[in-house]
Amino acid sequence: NCVGSPAAFSTTASGTGPFTYQWTLNGTNLNSATNDSYSIPAIALADAGPYCVIVTGQCGSVTNCATLAVAAGTTVDPLVSLTNCLGTPAVFSANAHGAGPFTYQWTRNTVPIPGATNSVYSIAAIQLSDVGNYCVRVTGACNSVTNCAVLAVAQPKLSVTKNCPPTPPPPGGLMVVTGVVSNSGPIAITNIFVVNNQPTNSTPLLGPLTLGPGQSASFTGSYTAPLDCCLVTDIITVNG
């Protein structure tokens, strides 16, 4: 029987009565269990064991026994939500406990996923269309349990801030470029380079470096302002 369900034993005596009854569990008399039946309204794991009834008539006693096995209800460890990069694998795993065998059905946004009937559900290379709420319904011998987790796609977020000098340099003067590159996304970003288009395209200012979530780094650079121009445009580019 499953935990929480009722259990009942009964016996029918024959011979010369009147008859008396005593029920036992693991050889110990059960209080007030002196009828021809014994019942438990809602069994617990501690109720498992051999139950016996001693029936006594005018000419002797007879003992009959039976075993109560208690099946534990199904529980499932919490699923772990994932935030993964595009193109990487994603794996959800359901670790079930209790009385089996177990069956599994995975869903995405409440819709059953065809063929997803194992304890593990995986996506080889996630796409934006895979984002959603993933649930698994696990059914055991006694009950069913549903657990859910979220799959999100990590979107790298690099930003760059350039500080302009308070006074532009004169033609032929030194132009100093400073700023900060920041990672405001949820994942670490590696192989970051900061470059300027002055004095030539892809002039390096910083890199390579790695920035974790919430981290930032300062950069600085300089070049000589052209003699034949009154306006120079800096374009700072960051890649990672």
Coordinates of N, CA and C in Angstrom, one line a residue:
N1 N 0.8 -1.2 0.0 CA 0.0 0.0 0.0 C 0.9 1.3 0.0
C2 N 0.3 2.3 -0.5 CA 1.0 3.6 -0.5 C 0.9 4.4 0.8
V3 N 1.9 5.2 1.1 CA 1.8 6.0 2.2 C 0.5 6.9 2.2
G4 N -0.2 6.9 3.3 CA -1.4 7.7 3.4 C -2.7 7.0 3.0
S5 N -2.6 5.8 2.4 CA -3.7 5.0 2.1 C -4.1 4.1 3.2
P6 N -5.4 3.6 3.2 CA -5.8 2.7 4.3 C -5.3 1.3 4.1
A7 N -5.2 0.5 5.2 CA -4.8 -0.9 5.2 C -5.7 -1.6 6.2
A8 N -6.2 -2.8 5.8 CA -7.1 -3.6 6.7 C -6.7 -5.1 6.6
F9 N -6.7 -5.7 7.7 CA -6.5 -7.2 7.8 C -7.8 -7.7 8.5
S10 N -8.2 -8.9 8.1 CA -9.3 -9.6 8.7 C -9.1 -11.1 8.7
T11 N -9.7 -11.8 9.7 CA -9.6 -13.2 9.8 C -10.9 -13.8 10.0
T12 N -11.1 -15.0 9.6 CA -12.4 -15.8 9.9 C -12.0 -17.0 10.6
A13 N -12.5 -17.1 11.8 CA -12.2 -18.3 12.7 C -13.3 -19.4 12.5
S14 N -12.9 -20.6 12.6 CA -13.8 -21.7 12.6 C -13.5 -22.7 13.7
G15 N -14.4 -23.4 14.1 CA -14.2 -24.3 15.3 C -15.2 -24.0 16.4
T16 N -14.8 -24.4 17.6 CA -15.7 -24.2 18.7 C -15.3 -22.9 19.4
G17 N -16.2 -21.9 19.5 CA -16.0 -20.7 20.1 C -16.5 -20.7 21.5
P18 N -16.6 -19.5 22.1 CA -16.3 -18.2 21.6 C -14.8 -18.0 21.3
F19 N -14.5 -17.0 20.4 CA -13.1 -16.7 20.0 C -12.6 -15.4 20.6
T20 N -11.3 -15.3 20.9 CA -10.7 -14.1 21.3 C -9.6 -13.8 20.2
Y21 N -9.3 -12.5 20.1 CA -8.3 -12.1 19.1 C -7.3 -11.2 19.7
Q22 N -6.1 -11.3 19.2 CA -5.0 -10.4 19.6 C -4.1 -10.2 18.4
W23 N -4.1 -9.0 17.9 CA -3.2 -8.6 16.7 C -1.9 -8.1 17.2
T24 N -0.8 -8.5 16.5 CA 0.5 -8.0 16.8 C 1.2 -7.5 15.6
L25 N 2.2 -6.6 15.9 CA 3.1 -6.1 14.8 C 4.5 -6.4 15.3
N26 N 5.3 -7.1 14.5 CA 6.7 -7.5 14.8 C 6.7 -8.2 16.2
G27 N 5.7 -9.0 16.5 CA 5.7 -9.7 17.7 C 5.2 -9.0 18.9
T28 N 4.8 -7.7 18.8 CA 4.4 -6.9 19.9 C 2.9 -6.7 19.8
N29 N 2.2 -6.9 20.9 CA 0.7 -6.8 20.9 C 0.3 -5.3 20.6
L30 N -0.7 -5.2 19.7 CA -1.2 -3.9 19.4 C -2.3 -3.5 20.3
N31 N -2.3 -2.3 20.9 CA -3.3 -1.9 21.8 C -4.7 -1.9 21.2
S32 N -5.6 -2.5 21.9 CA -7.1 -2.5 21.6 C -7.3 -3.2 20.2
A33 N -6.3 -4.0 19.7 CA -6.5 -4.7 18.5 C -7.0 -6.1 18.8
T34 N -8.3 -6.2 19.3 CA -8.8 -7.5 19.8 C -10.1 -7.9 19.1
N35 N -10.2 -7.5 17.9 CA -11.4 -7.9 17.1 C -10.9 -8.8 15.9
D36 N -11.9 -9.3 15.1 CA -11.5 -10.2 14.0 C -10.9 -9.5 12.9
S37 N -10.8 -8.1 12.9 CA -10.2 -7.3 11.9 C -9.4 -6.2 12.5
Y38 N -8.4 -5.8 11.8 CA -7.5 -4.7 12.2 C -7.3 -3.8 11.1
S39 N -7.5 -2.5 11.3 CA -7.3 -1.5 10.2 C -6.5 -0.3 10.6
I40 N -5.9 0.3 9.6 CA -5.1 1.5 9.8 C -5.7 2.6 8.8
P41 N -6.2 3.7 9.2 CA -6.8 4.6 8.3 C -5.9 5.2 7.3
A42 N -4.7 5.5 7.7 CA -3.7 6.2 6.8 C -2.3 5.7 7.2
I43 N -1.7 4.8 6.4 CA -0.5 4.1 6.8 C 0.7 5.1 6.6
A44 N 1.7 4.8 7.4 CA 3.0 5.5 7.3 C 4.1 4.5 7.1
L45 N 5.3 4.9 6.8 CA 6.4 4.0 6.6 C 6.7 3.1 7.8
A46 N 6.4 3.7 9.0 CA 6.6 3.0 10.2 C 5.7 1.8 10.5
D47 N 4.6 1.8 9.7 CA 3.6 0.8 9.9 C 3.9 -0.5 9.1
A48 N 5.0 -0.5 8.3 CA 5.4 -1.7 7.6 C 5.9 -2.8 8.5
G49 N 5.6 -4.0 8.2 CA 6.1 -5.1 9.0 C 5.1 -6.3 9.0
P50 N 5.4 -7.4 9.7 CA 4.6 -8.6 9.8 C 3.5 -8.4 10.8
Y51 N 2.2 -8.5 10.4 CA 1.1 -8.5 11.3 C 0.5 -9.9 11.5
C52 N 0.3 -10.2 12.7 CA -0.2 -11.5 13.1 C -1.4 -11.4 14.0
V53 N -2.3 -12.4 13.9 CA -3.5 -12.5 14.8 C -3.4 -13.8 15.5
I54 N -3.6 -13.7 16.8 CA -3.7 -15.0 17.6 C -5.1 -15.2 17.9
V55 N -5.7 -16.2 17.4 CA -7.1 -16.6 17.6 C -7.2 -17.7 18.6
T56 N -7.9 -17.5 19.7 CA -8.0 -18.5 20.8 C -9.5 -18.9 20.9
G57 N -9.7 -20.3 20.8 CA -11.0 -20.8 21.0 C -11.0 -21.7 22.2
Q58 N -12.0 -22.6 22.3 CA -12.1 -23.5 23.5 C -11.1 -24.5 23.5
C59 N -10.6 -24.9 22.3 CA -9.6 -26.0 22.3 C -8.2 -25.6 22.0
G60 N -7.9 -24.4 21.8 CA -6.5 -24.0 21.5 C -6.4 -22.7 20.8
S61 N -5.2 -22.3 20.4 CA -4.9 -21.0 19.7 C -4.3 -21.3 18.4
V62 N -4.5 -20.4 17.5 CA -3.9 -20.5 16.1 C -3.4 -19.1 15.8
T63 N -2.2 -19.0 15.2 CA -1.6 -17.7 14.8 C -1.4 -17.7 13.3
N64 N -2.0 -16.7 12.7 CA -1.8 -16.4 11.2 C -1.2 -15.1 11.0
C65 N -0.3 -15.0 10.0 CA 0.4 -13.7 9.8 C 0.4 -13.3 8.3
A66 N 0.5 -12.0 8.1 CA 0.7 -11.4 6.8 C 1.5 -10.2 6.9
T67 N 2.1 -9.8 5.8 CA 3.1 -8.6 5.8 C 2.5 -7.4 5.1
L68 N 2.7 -6.3 5.8 CA 2.3 -5.0 5.2 C 3.5 -4.3 4.6
A69 N 3.6 -4.2 3.3 CA 4.7 -3.4 2.7 C 4.1 -2.0 2.4
V70 N 4.9 -1.0 2.7 CA 4.5 0.4 2.5 C 5.3 1.0 1.4
A71 N 4.7 1.5 0.3 CA 5.4 2.1 -0.8 C 5.4 3.6 -0.6
A72 N 6.7 4.2 -0.7 CA 6.9 5.6 -0.5 C 6.3 6.4 -1.7
G73 N 5.8 7.5 -1.4 CA 5.3 8.4 -2.4 C 6.4 8.9 -3.3
T74 N 6.1 9.4 -4.5 CA 7.1 9.9 -5.4 C 7.5 11.3 -5.1
T75 N 8.7 11.5 -5.0 CA 9.3 12.9 -4.9 C 10.4 13.1 -6.0
V76 N 10.6 14.3 -6.4 CA 11.6 14.6 -7.4 C 12.4 15.8 -7.0
D77 N 13.7 15.6 -7.1 CA 14.6 16.8 -6.8 C 14.3 18.0 -7.7
P78 N 14.5 19.2 -7.1 CA 14.2 20.4 -7.9 C 15.0 20.4 -9.2
L79 N 14.4 20.8 -10.3 CA 15.1 21.0 -11.6 C 15.9 22.3 -11.4
V80 N 17.0 22.3 -12.2 CA 17.9 23.5 -12.2 C 17.7 24.3 -13.4
S81 N 17.3 25.6 -13.2 CA 17.2 26.5 -14.4 C 18.5 26.8 -15.0
L82 N 18.5 27.0 -16.3 CA 19.7 27.2 -17.1 C 19.7 28.5 -17.8
T83 N 20.9 29.1 -17.9 CA 21.1 30.3 -18.8 C 22.3 30.0 -19.6
N84 N 22.1 29.6 -20.9 CA 23.1 29.1 -21.7 C 23.3 30.0 -23.0
C85 N 24.5 29.9 -23.6 CA 24.7 30.6 -24.8 C 24.1 29.9 -26.0
L86 N 23.8 30.7 -27.0 CA 23.3 30.1 -28.3 C 24.3 29.1 -28.8
G87 N 23.7 28.0 -29.3 CA 24.5 27.0 -29.9 C 25.1 26.0 -29.0
T88 N 25.0 26.2 -27.6 CA 25.6 25.3 -26.7 C 24.5 24.3 -26.2
P89 N 24.9 23.2 -25.6 CA 23.8 22.2 -25.2 C 23.2 22.6 -23.9
A90 N 22.0 22.1 -23.7 CA 21.2 22.3 -22.5 C 20.7 20.9 -22.0
V91 N 20.8 20.6 -20.7 CA 20.4 19.3 -20.2 C 19.6 19.5 -18.9
F92 N 18.4 19.0 -18.9 CA 17.6 18.9 -17.7 C 17.5 17.5 -17.2
S93 N 17.6 17.3 -15.9 CA 17.6 15.9 -15.3 C 16.7 15.9 -14.2
A94 N 15.8 14.8 -14.1 CA 14.9 14.6 -13.1 C 15.3 13.4 -12.2
N95 N 15.6 13.6 -11.0 CA 16.1 12.6 -10.0 C 14.9 12.2 -9.1
A96 N 14.3 11.1 -9.4 CA 13.1 10.7 -8.7 C 13.4 9.7 -7.5
H97 N 12.5 9.8 -6.5 CA 12.6 9.0 -5.3 C 11.3 8.4 -5.0
G98 N 11.3 7.3 -4.3 CA 10.0 6.6 -3.9 C 9.8 5.3 -4.6
A99 N 8.6 4.9 -4.6 CA 8.3 3.5 -5.2 C 8.0 3.7 -6.7
G100 N 8.9 2.9 -7.4 CA 8.7 2.9 -8.9 C 7.9 1.7 -9.3
P101 N 8.0 1.4 -10.6 CA 8.8 2.1 -11.7 C 8.2 3.5 -12.0
F102 N 9.1 4.4 -12.5 CA 8.7 5.7 -12.8 C 8.5 5.9 -14.3
T103 N 7.5 6.8 -14.7 CA 7.4 7.2 -16.0 C 7.6 8.8 -16.1
Y104 N 8.0 9.3 -17.2 CA 8.3 10.7 -17.3 C 7.7 11.3 -18.6
Q105 N 7.2 12.5 -18.5 CA 6.8 13.3 -19.6 C 7.2 14.8 -19.4
W106 N 8.1 15.2 -20.4 CA 8.6 16.6 -20.4 C 7.7 17.5 -21.2
T107 N 7.5 18.7 -20.8 CA 6.7 19.7 -21.5 C 7.5 21.0 -21.6
R108 N 7.2 21.7 -22.7 CA 7.7 23.1 -22.8 C 6.6 24.0 -23.0
N109 N 6.5 25.0 -22.0 CA 5.4 25.9 -22.0 C 4.0 25.2 -22.0
T110 N 4.0 24.2 -21.2 CA 2.8 23.3 -20.9 C 2.5 22.4 -22.1
V111 N 3.2 22.4 -23.2 CA 2.9 21.5 -24.3 C 3.8 20.3 -24.2
P112 N 3.3 19.0 -24.3 CA 4.2 17.9 -24.2 C 5.1 17.8 -25.4
I113 N 6.4 17.5 -25.1 CA 7.4 17.3 -26.1 C 7.4 15.9 -26.6
P114 N 7.2 15.7 -27.9 CA 7.1 14.3 -28.4 C 8.4 13.6 -28.1
G115 N 8.3 12.3 -27.6 CA 9.4 11.5 -27.4 C 10.2 11.8 -26.1
A116 N 9.9 12.8 -25.4 CA 10.6 13.2 -24.2 C 10.0 12.5 -23.0
T117 N 10.4 11.2 -22.9 CA 9.8 10.4 -21.8 C 10.8 9.7 -21.0
N118 N 12.0 10.3 -20.9 CA 13.1 9.7 -20.1 C 13.3 10.6 -18.9
S119 N 14.2 10.2 -18.0 CA 14.5 11.1 -16.8 C 15.4 12.3 -17.2
V120 N 16.0 12.3 -18.4 CA 16.8 13.4 -18.9 C 16.3 13.9 -20.2
Y121 N 16.2 15.2 -20.3 CA 15.9 15.9 -21.6 C 17.0 16.8 -21.9
S122 N 17.5 16.7 -23.2 CA 18.6 17.5 -23.6 C 18.3 18.1 -25.0
I123 N 19.0 19.3 -25.2 CA 18.9 20.0 -26.5 C 20.4 20.1 -26.9
A124 N 20.7 19.6 -28.1 CA 22.1 19.6 -28.5 C 22.7 21.0 -28.7
A125 N 21.9 21.9 -29.3 CA 22.4 23.2 -29.6 C 21.2 24.2 -29.5
I126 N 21.1 24.9 -28.4 CA 19.9 25.7 -28.2 C 19.9 26.9 -29.1
Q127 N 18.6 27.3 -29.5 CA 18.3 28.4 -30.3 C 17.4 29.3 -29.5
L128 N 17.1 30.5 -30.0 CA 16.2 31.4 -29.3 C 14.8 30.8 -29.1
S129 N 14.4 30.0 -30.1 CA 13.1 29.4 -30.1 C 13.0 28.3 -28.9
D130 N 14.1 27.9 -28.4 CA 14.1 26.9 -27.3 C 13.8 27.6 -25.9
V131 N 13.9 28.9 -25.8 CA 13.7 29.5 -24.5 C 12.3 29.2 -24.0
G132 N 12.1 29.0 -22.7 CA 10.8 28.7 -22.2 C 10.8 28.0 -20.9
N133 N 9.7 27.6 -20.4 CA 9.5 26.9 -19.1 C 9.4 25.4 -19.4
Y134 N 10.3 24.7 -18.9 CA 10.4 23.2 -19.0 C 9.9 22.5 -17.8
C135 N 9.0 21.6 -17.9 CA 8.5 20.8 -16.8 C 8.6 19.3 -17.0
V136 N 8.7 18.6 -16.0 CA 8.6 17.1 -16.1 C 7.6 16.6 -15.1
R137 N 6.7 15.7 -15.6 CA 5.8 15.0 -14.8 C 6.2 13.6 -14.5
V138 N 6.5 13.3 -13.3 CA 7.0 12.0 -12.9 C 5.9 11.2 -12.2
T139 N 5.6 10.0 -12.7 CA 4.6 9.2 -12.1 C 5.2 7.9 -11.6
G140 N 4.9 7.7 -10.3 CA 5.4 6.5 -9.6 C 4.3 5.6 -9.3
A141 N 4.5 4.6 -8.4 CA 3.5 3.7 -8.0 C 2.4 4.3 -7.2
C142 N 2.6 5.4 -6.6 CA 1.6 6.0 -5.7 C 1.1 7.3 -6.1
N143 N 1.8 8.1 -6.8 CA 1.4 9.5 -7.1 C 2.3 10.1 -8.2
S144 N 1.9 11.3 -8.6 CA 2.6 12.0 -9.7 C 3.1 13.3 -9.1
V145 N 4.3 13.8 -9.6 CA 4.9 15.1 -9.2 C 5.3 15.8 -10.4
T146 N 5.1 17.1 -10.4 CA 5.6 17.9 -11.6 C 6.5 19.0 -11.0
N147 N 7.7 19.1 -11.7 CA 8.7 20.1 -11.3 C 9.1 20.8 -12.6
C148 N 9.4 22.1 -12.4 CA 9.7 23.0 -13.6 C 11.0 23.8 -13.4
A149 N 11.5 24.2 -14.5 CA 12.7 25.1 -14.6 C 12.6 25.9 -15.8
V150 N 13.4 26.9 -15.9 CA 13.4 27.9 -17.0 C 14.7 27.7 -17.8
L151 N 14.6 27.7 -19.1 CA 15.8 27.8 -20.0 C 15.8 29.2 -20.6
A152 N 16.9 29.9 -20.3 CA 17.1 31.3 -20.9 C 18.4 31.3 -21.7
V153 N 18.4 32.2 -22.7 CA 19.6 32.3 -23.6 C 20.4 33.5 -23.1
A154 N 21.7 33.3 -22.8 CA 22.6 34.3 -22.3 C 22.9 35.2 -23.5
Q155 N 22.6 36.5 -23.3 CA 22.9 37.5 -24.3 C 24.1 38.3 -23.9
P156 N 25.2 38.2 -24.5 CA 26.4 39.0 -24.1 C 26.1 40.5 -24.3
K157 N 26.5 41.3 -23.3 CA 26.2 42.7 -23.3 C 27.5 43.5 -23.0
L158 N 28.2 43.9 -24.0 CA 29.4 44.7 -23.9 C 29.0 46.2 -24.2
S159 N 29.5 47.1 -23.4 CA 29.3 48.5 -23.7 C 30.6 49.3 -23.5
V160 N 30.7 50.4 -24.2 CA 31.9 51.2 -24.1 C 31.5 52.6 -24.0
T161 N 32.2 53.3 -23.0 CA 32.0 54.7 -22.8 C 33.3 55.5 -23.1
K162 N 33.3 56.5 -23.9 CA 34.5 57.3 -24.2 C 34.4 58.6 -23.6
N163 N 35.5 59.0 -23.0 CA 35.5 60.3 -22.3 C 36.2 61.3 -23.3
C164 N 35.5 62.4 -23.6 CA 36.0 63.4 -24.5 C 36.8 64.4 -23.7
P165 N 37.9 64.9 -24.3 CA 38.8 65.9 -23.6 C 38.0 67.2 -23.5
P166 N 38.1 67.9 -22.4 CA 37.4 69.2 -22.2 C 37.7 70.2 -23.3
T167 N 39.0 70.2 -23.7 CA 39.4 71.1 -24.8 C 40.0 70.4 -25.9
P168 N 39.5 70.5 -27.1 CA 40.1 69.7 -28.2 C 41.5 70.2 -28.5
P169 N 42.4 69.3 -28.9 CA 43.8 69.8 -29.1 C 43.9 70.6 -30.4
P170 N 44.8 71.4 -30.6 CA 45.0 72.2 -31.8 C 45.6 71.2 -32.9
P171 N 45.5 71.6 -34.1 CA 46.1 70.8 -35.2 C 47.6 70.5 -34.9
G172 N 47.9 69.2 -34.9 CA 49.3 68.8 -34.6 C 49.5 68.5 -33.1
G173 N 48.4 68.8 -32.3 CA 48.5 68.5 -30.9 C 48.2 67.1 -30.5
L174 N 48.4 66.7 -29.2 CA 48.1 65.4 -28.8 C 46.7 65.2 -28.3
M175 N 46.0 64.2 -29.0 CA 44.7 63.9 -28.7 C 44.7 62.6 -27.7
V176 N 44.2 62.8 -26.5 CA 44.1 61.7 -25.6 C 42.7 61.1 -25.5
V177 N 42.6 59.8 -25.7 CA 41.4 59.1 -25.7 C 41.3 58.2 -24.4
T178 N 40.3 58.3 -23.6 CA 40.1 57.4 -22.4 C 38.7 56.9 -22.4
G179 N 38.4 55.9 -21.6 CA 37.1 55.4 -21.5 C 37.0 54.1 -20.7
V180 N 35.9 53.5 -20.7 CA 35.6 52.2 -19.9 C 34.8 51.3 -20.8
V181 N 35.2 50.0 -20.7 CA 34.4 49.0 -21.4 C 33.8 48.1 -20.3
S182 N 32.5 47.8 -20.4 CA 31.8 47.1 -19.3 C 31.1 45.9 -19.8
N183 N 30.9 44.9 -18.9 CA 30.1 43.7 -19.2 C 28.9 43.7 -18.3
S184 N 27.8 44.1 -18.9 CA 26.5 44.1 -18.1 C 25.7 42.9 -18.3
G185 N 26.2 41.9 -19.0 CA 25.4 40.7 -19.2 C 25.6 39.7 -18.1
P186 N 24.9 38.5 -18.3 CA 24.9 37.5 -17.3 C 26.1 36.5 -17.3
I187 N 26.9 36.6 -18.4 CA 28.0 35.6 -18.5 C 29.3 36.3 -18.8
A188 N 30.4 35.6 -18.5 CA 31.7 36.1 -18.8 C 32.0 36.2 -20.3
I189 N 32.7 37.2 -20.7 CA 33.0 37.4 -22.1 C 34.6 37.4 -22.2
T190 N 35.1 36.6 -23.1 CA 36.5 36.5 -23.3 C 37.0 37.1 -24.6
N191 N 38.3 37.3 -24.6 CA 39.0 37.7 -25.9 C 38.4 39.1 -26.3
I192 N 38.3 40.0 -25.4 CA 37.8 41.4 -25.6 C 38.9 42.3 -26.1
F193 N 38.7 43.0 -27.2 CA 39.6 44.0 -27.7 C 38.9 45.3 -27.9
V194 N 39.5 46.4 -27.5 CA 39.0 47.8 -27.7 C 40.0 48.4 -28.7
V195 N 39.4 48.9 -29.8 CA 40.3 49.5 -30.9 C 39.7 50.9 -31.2
N196 N 40.6 51.7 -31.8 CA 40.2 53.1 -32.3 C 40.4 53.2 -33.8
N197 N 39.7 54.0 -34.4 CA 40.0 54.2 -35.9 C 41.0 55.3 -36.1
Q198 N 41.6 55.9 -35.0 CA 42.6 56.9 -35.2 C 43.9 56.4 -34.4
P199 N 45.0 56.6 -34.9 CA 45.3 57.3 -36.2 C 45.1 56.4 -37.4
T200 N 45.0 55.1 -37.2 CA 44.6 54.2 -38.4 C 43.5 53.3 -37.9
N201 N 42.9 52.6 -38.8 CA 41.8 51.7 -38.4 C 42.4 50.6 -37.5
S202 N 41.6 50.2 -36.5 CA 41.9 49.1 -35.6 C 43.2 49.4 -34.8
T203 N 43.4 50.6 -34.4 CA 44.5 50.9 -33.5 C 44.2 50.4 -32.1
P204 N 45.0 49.5 -31.6 CA 44.6 48.8 -30.3 C 44.7 49.8 -29.1
L205 N 43.7 49.7 -28.2 CA 43.7 50.5 -27.0 C 43.7 49.5 -25.8
L206 N 43.1 48.4 -25.9 CA 43.0 47.4 -24.8 C 42.7 46.0 -25.3
G207 N 43.3 45.0 -24.6 CA 43.0 43.6 -25.0 C 44.2 42.8 -25.3
P208 N 44.1 41.5 -25.4 CA 42.8 40.8 -25.0 C 42.6 40.7 -23.5
L209 N 41.3 40.7 -23.1 CA 41.0 40.5 -21.7 C 39.7 39.8 -21.6
T210 N 39.4 39.3 -20.3 CA 38.1 38.7 -20.0 C 37.4 39.5 -18.9
L211 N 36.1 39.7 -19.1 CA 35.3 40.4 -18.1 C 34.2 39.5 -17.7
G212 N 34.1 39.3 -16.4 CA 33.0 38.6 -15.9 C 31.7 39.5 -15.8
P213 N 30.6 38.9 -15.4 CA 29.4 39.7 -15.2 C 29.6 40.9 -14.3
G214 N 29.2 42.1 -14.7 CA 29.4 43.2 -13.8 C 30.8 43.8 -13.8
Q215 N 31.7 43.3 -14.5 CA 33.1 43.8 -14.4 C 33.3 44.8 -15.6
S216 N 34.3 45.7 -15.3 CA 34.7 46.7 -16.3 C 36.2 46.9 -16.3
A217 N 36.7 47.6 -17.3 CA 38.1 47.9 -17.5 C 38.3 49.2 -18.2
S218 N 39.3 50.0 -17.7 CA 39.6 51.3 -18.3 C 40.6 51.1 -19.5
F219 N 40.5 52.0 -20.4 CA 41.5 52.1 -21.5 C 41.9 53.5 -21.8
T220 N 43.0 53.6 -22.4 CA 43.5 55.0 -22.7 C 44.4 54.8 -24.0
G221 N 44.4 55.9 -24.7 CA 45.3 55.9 -26.0 C 45.5 57.4 -26.4
S222 N 46.3 57.6 -27.3 CA 46.6 58.9 -27.8 C 47.1 58.9 -29.3
Y223 N 46.9 60.0 -29.9 CA 47.4 60.2 -31.3 C 47.6 61.7 -31.6
T224 N 48.3 62.0 -32.6 CA 48.6 63.4 -33.0 C 47.5 63.8 -33.9
A225 N 46.8 64.9 -33.6 CA 45.8 65.5 -34.4 C 46.4 65.9 -35.8
P226 N 45.7 65.7 -36.9 CA 46.3 66.1 -38.2 C 46.5 67.6 -38.2
L227 N 47.5 68.0 -39.0 CA 47.8 69.5 -39.1 C 46.8 70.1 -40.1
D228 N 46.2 69.4 -41.0 CA 45.4 70.0 -42.1 C 43.9 69.8 -41.9
C229 N 43.5 69.6 -40.6 CA 42.1 69.3 -40.4 C 41.7 70.0 -39.1
C230 N 40.5 70.5 -39.1 CA 40.0 71.1 -37.9 C 39.0 70.3 -37.1
L231 N 38.6 69.1 -37.7 CA 37.7 68.2 -37.0 C 38.1 66.8 -37.2
V232 N 38.3 66.1 -36.1 CA 38.7 64.7 -36.1 C 37.6 63.8 -35.4
T233 N 37.2 62.7 -36.0 CA 36.2 61.9 -35.4 C 36.8 60.6 -34.9
D234 N 36.6 60.3 -33.6 CA 37.1 59.0 -33.0 C 35.9 58.0 -33.1
I235 N 36.2 56.8 -33.5 CA 35.2 55.7 -33.4 C 35.9 54.6 -32.6
I236 N 35.3 54.4 -31.4 CA 35.8 53.3 -30.6 C 35.0 52.1 -30.8
T237 N 35.7 50.9 -31.0 CA 35.0 49.7 -31.3 C 35.5 48.6 -30.2
V238 N 34.5 47.9 -29.7 CA 34.8 46.8 -28.8 C 34.3 45.5 -29.3
N239 N 35.1 44.5 -29.3 CA 34.7 43.1 -29.7 C 35.1 42.1 -28.7
G240 N 34.3 41.1 -28.6 CA 34.5 40.0 -27.6 C 33.8 38.7 -28.0

